[in-house]
Amino acid sequence: MTSSTLLALEAVGISFGGLQAVKKVSFQVQEGQIKALIGPNGAGKTTLFNLITGMLRPDHGEIRFQEQAIQGLPPFRIADRGISRTFQIVQLFGHMTVVENVMVGRHLRTRAGLLAAALRLPWSRREEAAIRSQSLAWLDFVGLQDRADDYAANLPLGHQRLLEIARALATEPKLLLLDEPAAGLDMTETERLKELIFAIRARGISVLLVEHDMSLTMEVADEIVVLDHGELLAEGPPRDIQRHPAVIAAYLGRDWEKE
Amino acid sequence: MEKLAELLQYIFSGLTNGAIYALIGLGFSIIFNATAIINFAQGEFVMLGALVVIAFSALGLSLPLALVLAVAAVTVMGLAFERLAIRPARDATAISLIIITVGGGVLIKGLAMLLWGKDAYTLPPFSGQEPLTLAGATILPQSLWIMALTLLLVVGLEAFLHFTILGKAMRAASYNPVAARLVGIRVSQMVQFSFGLSAALGAAAGVLIAPITMGVYDMGTMLGLKGFCAAVIGGLGSIFGVVLGGLLLGVAEALASGLVSSGYRDAVAFLILLLVLFFRPQGLIGRRPLRSS
Amino acid sequence: MARYQRWLQAGVFYLLVALSGSLLPGTYYVTLLNLIGLHIIIVLGLNLLMGYAGQISLGHAAFFGLGAYTSGILTATYKVDPLLALLAGLLLSTLVAVIVGIPALKLKGYYLAMATLGFGIIVAIAFQQMDWLTGGPSGFMGIPPFRFLGWRFQTPAAKFFLVWALVGLILFLSLNIVDSRIGRALRAIHDSETAALAMGVDAQRLKLLIFVVSALYASLAGSLLAHTVNFIAPSSFGFMFSIKLVTMVVVGGMASIWGSLLGAAVLTVLPELLAVFHDLEVVIFGLILMVVMIFLPRGLVRGLLDLWELRRRKKQGR
């Protein structure tokens, strides 16, 4: 597969108080790649997501997206560049309906301002209709079309995770960050999630995911990055990671062989 | 030399008012730390303190007895206020609680107007009318009373919170209600107690200032807002901060009204409030970020 | 479907207002209806800010006052055309809203409440103290009626028409904003600012935008007040009025446009009804504020619906 680099982290680090949460981490995500980030709790995975999406600013190092430095940009600008995400602890707009949640994802790619909206100009009405139909299409893509008019807060967790994915996809990202998308899902839901991740890649969107479900990770990921105590421990295709002695010692342990 | 005396004069009057603001601000701070509520009725307890002590003294009670009884009576009203207005609204949002306490303040003010009318009443000073002279500036004995008793109350409050079981329980309930409940502290009782304590401090401010400003039913609102400014300026989480905030505020006001224009006296407090909020929202001495709602 | 229903509601509502405006005897009721209209305009804006964007303001009386004094002073003292004066008021309010809003909207919860409170009181004090310009505490008199394209809105009926035409316009704009890309983004910020940012919503800019919009509504209402009552005094624009505005929003129901109309109407009429109690008026007003907030914290309409629902369930349970 010939591909170019989409996201590149170079010696990225951040500390909170005295604690070095992420230490000189460097890795890359190629276009069209599914990459997984694994490591024990507290290894710095979610922190890394927050650094990439601009929720946190790194103390040192560089984060490049499509050849351009993005560290320190506000989150909404990074979303505009083409990075979207889901959250480990689901962050939906609970008082809004399912389809409205996805429609917020279209915010970036549409432009009706206050005046156009207040006056209900014809072009803004057309745009609004397009936003709705595109959003319904994304709901269809993740399989939530039946729940479009329910309140987001009333969905079961599995559906909420899917809705977060649909909302993130609606921003038309080039790179999608999934933070533990399988947490709280049952076996069939996890199976469907796996297919969904492949379908997302098939649309030309790269995926970087944090996941504790090892069988899922090993099946979907092209490459895996292992973090431990904020440091990069190993990087490579799933086969190599499974055999990597340091990884086995630090994280996977003996139990993993049984899974 | 004359300029210096004039400056000193402003500082004396500023410190007097500042001590009052500090007492009122401490009332805000105690309730805020216990419940994360801003009690906009706080100023009305100051008014009640002033009017009740005047009433007791008019009945012929000796001044010290009238003072103590007035503070005690207003403390009971503070406890009742919590029981009747705050506890039934336990699950209310911050905005609803703001409106409830404002409504409570309006109600108390209205009742005071029915009871006392719109007249202003005087209370004789605690001792002597003759101003003392100090480095060319004069100071009323009542100002000395205010500063001394404020100091005493602040030290007493600090000692109460750190050295008594009840005070420690209150602090525990405010830092971590869940853990406090687990060790057997009745948090709802602590909340009610914080309202009583803060009403007592407000009433103390009221009885202290009554000989200087006279007591009238609508005196509380502005004093309450000033005390609130003092608390935010110093940092709601720290007793020392609130006292510092009150004194700074009092002096800044006195200087501004003396040197610039007396009409904008009240604006100074809120201008400083804005500057502090914009540049140092945790307050000058804020140690920990306060709960945001 | 829902949209046509909404316009139908608006139509019925207007018919009622117009009927009451023309049928009620004397100028007293028309003046009261006008006041309700002005309060509705402010409350609609404040509800966009509080109910939709989730940002509180305890200082909106200041913008009401800025509009009123700009219109009053420019038309009475400097003989400026009322329409130009109104626009000048809007411009001034925008400027002030931007200057205050940029630092203030970085604060959250109680801190934002404190900052807007401080701002409101400073402006109210300025109205009192700049007596060479505003007439000071005794008020500002002699404001001419509004003129527009050769029309003079001098009679109570004409003023009624002017105020309620603008209420209609503001209602139309607000319903549209709520139902748009911008309204959606505002509600998103209210529910989860983190997620809204991650979806590409520039939360800070939007909060400022809606703060300015709400200031513009209040300023417009202020200008209209100046031209309908022809006399303004600083006591109308103080801390208590800001609180009253917030109460109108909450009593009507946060994030409910139609509730705003109800909240504004109820809290404007209530003091008039209570006036028969003379000195008791204030006491009863305070009591009602507390009782409504304690027992119906979600507002009058939703609160009563909740109570009804509760009763129904209890009955079924038996």
CSV table of C-alpha atoms in Angstrom, one decimal, chain B residues 4-178:
chain,number,residue,atom,x,y,z
B,4,LEU,CA,-1.3,63.7,54.6
B,5,ALA,CA,-3.9,64.3,57.3
B,6,GLU,CA,-6.7,64.3,54.7
B,7,LEU,CA,-5.4,61.1,53.3
B,8,LEU,CA,-5.3,59.5,56.7
B,9,GLN,CA,-8.9,60.7,57.3
B,10,TYR,CA,-10.0,58.8,54.2
B,11,ILE,CA,-8.2,55.7,55.2
B,12,PHE,CA,-9.8,55.8,58.7
B,13,SER,CA,-13.3,56.1,57.3
B,14,GLY,CA,-12.4,53.5,54.6
B,15,LEU,CA,-11.2,51.0,57.2
B,16,THR,CA,-14.4,51.5,59.2
B,17,ASN,CA,-16.7,50.7,56.2
B,18,GLY,CA,-14.2,48.0,55.1
B,19,ALA,CA,-14.6,46.2,58.4
B,20,ILE,CA,-18.4,46.2,57.9
B,21,TYR,CA,-18.0,44.9,54.3
B,22,ALA,CA,-15.7,42.2,55.6
B,23,LEU,CA,-18.3,40.9,58.1
B,24,ILE,CA,-21.0,40.9,55.5
B,25,GLY,CA,-18.6,39.2,53.0
B,26,LEU,CA,-17.8,36.5,55.5
B,27,GLY,CA,-21.5,35.7,55.6
B,28,PHE,CA,-21.5,35.2,51.8
B,29,SER,CA,-18.4,33.1,52.0
B,30,ILE,CA,-19.6,30.8,54.8
B,31,ILE,CA,-22.9,30.0,52.9
B,32,PHE,CA,-21.1,29.7,49.5
B,33,ASN,CA,-18.6,27.2,50.9
B,34,ALA,CA,-21.2,25.2,52.6
B,35,THR,CA,-23.8,25.1,49.8
B,36,ALA,CA,-22.4,26.8,46.6
B,37,ILE,CA,-25.3,29.3,47.0
B,38,ILE,CA,-24.9,33.0,46.7
B,39,ASN,CA,-27.4,34.3,49.3
B,40,PHE,CA,-28.6,37.6,47.9
B,41,ALA,CA,-30.7,38.1,51.0
B,42,GLN,CA,-27.6,38.5,53.1
B,43,GLY,CA,-27.8,42.4,53.2
B,44,GLU,CA,-31.3,42.2,54.7
B,45,PHE,CA,-29.9,40.5,57.8
B,46,VAL,CA,-27.6,43.5,58.2
B,47,MET,CA,-30.7,45.7,58.1
B,48,LEU,CA,-32.5,43.5,60.6
B,49,GLY,CA,-29.6,43.6,62.9
B,50,ALA,CA,-29.6,47.4,62.9
B,51,LEU,CA,-33.4,47.8,63.3
B,52,VAL,CA,-33.8,45.1,65.9
B,53,VAL,CA,-31.0,46.5,68.1
B,54,ILE,CA,-32.6,49.9,67.8
B,55,ALA,CA,-36.0,48.5,68.8
B,56,PHE,CA,-34.6,46.6,71.8
B,57,SER,CA,-32.7,49.7,72.9
B,58,ALA,CA,-35.8,51.8,72.6
B,59,LEU,CA,-37.6,49.3,74.9
B,60,GLY,CA,-35.1,50.4,77.6
B,61,LEU,CA,-32.7,47.4,77.5
B,62,SER,CA,-29.1,48.2,78.2
B,63,LEU,CA,-27.0,48.5,75.1
B,64,PRO,CA,-24.8,45.4,75.6
B,65,LEU,CA,-27.9,43.3,76.3
B,66,ALA,CA,-29.7,44.8,73.3
B,67,LEU,CA,-26.7,44.0,71.1
B,68,VAL,CA,-26.6,40.4,72.1
B,69,LEU,CA,-30.3,39.8,71.9
B,70,ALA,CA,-30.5,41.5,68.4
B,71,VAL,CA,-27.8,39.2,67.0
B,72,ALA,CA,-29.4,36.2,68.6
B,73,ALA,CA,-32.8,37.1,67.2
B,74,VAL,CA,-31.5,37.7,63.7
B,75,THR,CA,-29.6,34.3,63.9
B,76,VAL,CA,-32.9,32.6,64.5
B,77,MET,CA,-34.3,34.4,61.5
B,78,GLY,CA,-31.4,33.1,59.4
B,79,LEU,CA,-32.1,29.6,60.5
B,80,ALA,CA,-35.8,30.0,59.7
B,81,PHE,CA,-34.9,31.4,56.3
B,82,GLU,CA,-32.9,28.3,55.5
B,83,ARG,CA,-35.6,26.1,56.7
B,84,LEU,CA,-38.4,27.8,54.8
B,85,ALA,CA,-36.8,29.0,51.6
B,86,ILE,CA,-33.6,27.0,50.9
B,87,ARG,CA,-34.3,23.5,52.1
B,88,PRO,CA,-37.5,23.0,50.1
B,89,ALA,CA,-35.6,24.0,47.0
B,90,ARG,CA,-32.8,21.6,47.4
B,91,ASP,CA,-32.7,20.4,43.8
B,92,ALA,CA,-33.1,23.9,42.3
B,93,THR,CA,-30.6,25.2,39.7
B,94,ALA,CA,-28.2,28.0,40.4
B,95,ILE,CA,-30.4,30.5,38.6
B,96,SER,CA,-33.5,29.4,40.6
B,97,LEU,CA,-31.6,29.7,43.8
B,98,ILE,CA,-30.5,33.3,42.9
B,99,ILE,CA,-34.1,34.2,42.3
B,100,ILE,CA,-35.2,32.5,45.5
B,101,THR,CA,-32.7,34.4,47.7
B,102,VAL,CA,-33.5,37.7,45.9
B,103,GLY,CA,-37.2,37.0,46.5
B,104,GLY,CA,-36.4,36.3,50.1
B,105,GLY,CA,-34.6,39.5,50.4
B,106,VAL,CA,-37.5,41.5,48.8
B,107,LEU,CA,-39.8,39.8,51.3
B,108,ILE,CA,-37.7,40.6,54.3
B,109,LYS,CA,-37.3,44.1,53.2
B,110,GLY,CA,-41.0,44.5,52.6
B,111,LEU,CA,-41.9,43.1,56.1
B,112,ALA,CA,-39.4,45.5,57.6
B,113,MET,CA,-41.1,48.3,55.9
B,114,LEU,CA,-44.5,47.2,57.2
B,115,LEU,CA,-43.1,46.9,60.7
B,116,TRP,CA,-40.9,50.0,60.9
B,117,GLY,CA,-42.2,52.2,58.1
B,118,LYS,CA,-39.9,54.2,55.9
B,119,ASP,CA,-38.3,56.3,58.7
B,120,ALA,CA,-34.7,56.2,59.7
B,121,TYR,CA,-33.9,55.4,63.3
B,122,THR,CA,-30.8,56.3,65.3
B,123,LEU,CA,-28.8,54.4,67.9
B,124,PRO,CA,-26.5,56.1,70.3
B,125,PRO,CA,-22.8,55.1,69.8
B,126,PHE,CA,-21.4,52.5,72.1
B,127,SER,CA,-19.2,55.0,73.9
B,128,GLY,CA,-18.7,58.8,73.6
B,129,GLN,CA,-19.5,61.2,70.7
B,130,GLU,CA,-16.2,63.1,70.9
B,131,PRO,CA,-13.9,62.3,67.9
B,132,LEU,CA,-10.3,61.4,68.8
B,133,THR,CA,-7.5,63.2,67.0
B,134,LEU,CA,-4.7,61.2,65.5
B,135,ALA,CA,-1.9,62.7,63.4
B,136,GLY,CA,-4.2,65.6,62.3
B,137,ALA,CA,-7.1,63.2,61.3
B,138,THR,CA,-10.1,62.5,63.5
B,139,ILE,CA,-11.7,59.2,64.2
B,140,LEU,CA,-15.0,58.4,65.9
B,141,PRO,CA,-14.9,56.1,68.9
B,142,GLN,CA,-17.6,54.0,67.1
B,143,SER,CA,-15.1,53.4,64.3
B,144,LEU,CA,-12.6,52.0,66.9
B,145,TRP,CA,-15.4,49.8,68.2
B,146,ILE,CA,-16.2,48.5,64.7
B,147,MET,CA,-12.6,47.7,63.9
B,148,ALA,CA,-11.9,46.1,67.3
B,149,LEU,CA,-15.1,44.0,67.4
B,150,THR,CA,-14.6,42.9,63.7
B,151,LEU,CA,-11.1,41.8,64.6
B,152,LEU,CA,-12.5,39.9,67.6
B,153,LEU,CA,-15.2,38.3,65.5
B,154,VAL,CA,-12.8,37.2,62.7
B,155,VAL,CA,-10.4,35.7,65.1
B,156,GLY,CA,-13.3,34.0,66.9
B,157,LEU,CA,-14.6,32.6,63.6
B,158,GLU,CA,-11.2,31.3,62.6
B,159,ALA,CA,-10.8,29.6,66.0
B,160,PHE,CA,-14.3,28.2,65.8
B,161,LEU,CA,-13.8,26.7,62.4
B,162,HIS,CA,-10.4,25.2,63.3
B,163,PHE,CA,-10.6,24.2,66.9
B,164,THR,CA,-14.2,23.2,67.7
B,165,ILE,CA,-15.9,19.9,66.7
B,166,LEU,CA,-18.8,21.8,65.1
B,167,GLY,CA,-16.5,24.1,63.1
B,168,LYS,CA,-14.5,21.1,61.9
B,169,ALA,CA,-17.6,19.3,60.9
B,170,MET,CA,-18.8,22.4,58.9
B,171,ARG,CA,-15.5,22.5,57.1
B,172,ALA,CA,-15.6,18.8,56.4
B,173,ALA,CA,-19.2,19.1,55.0
B,174,SER,CA,-18.2,21.9,52.7
B,175,TYR,CA,-15.0,20.2,51.3
B,176,ASN,CA,-16.6,16.8,50.7
B,177,PRO,CA,-20.3,16.4,51.6
B,178,VAL,CA,-20.3,12.7,50.7
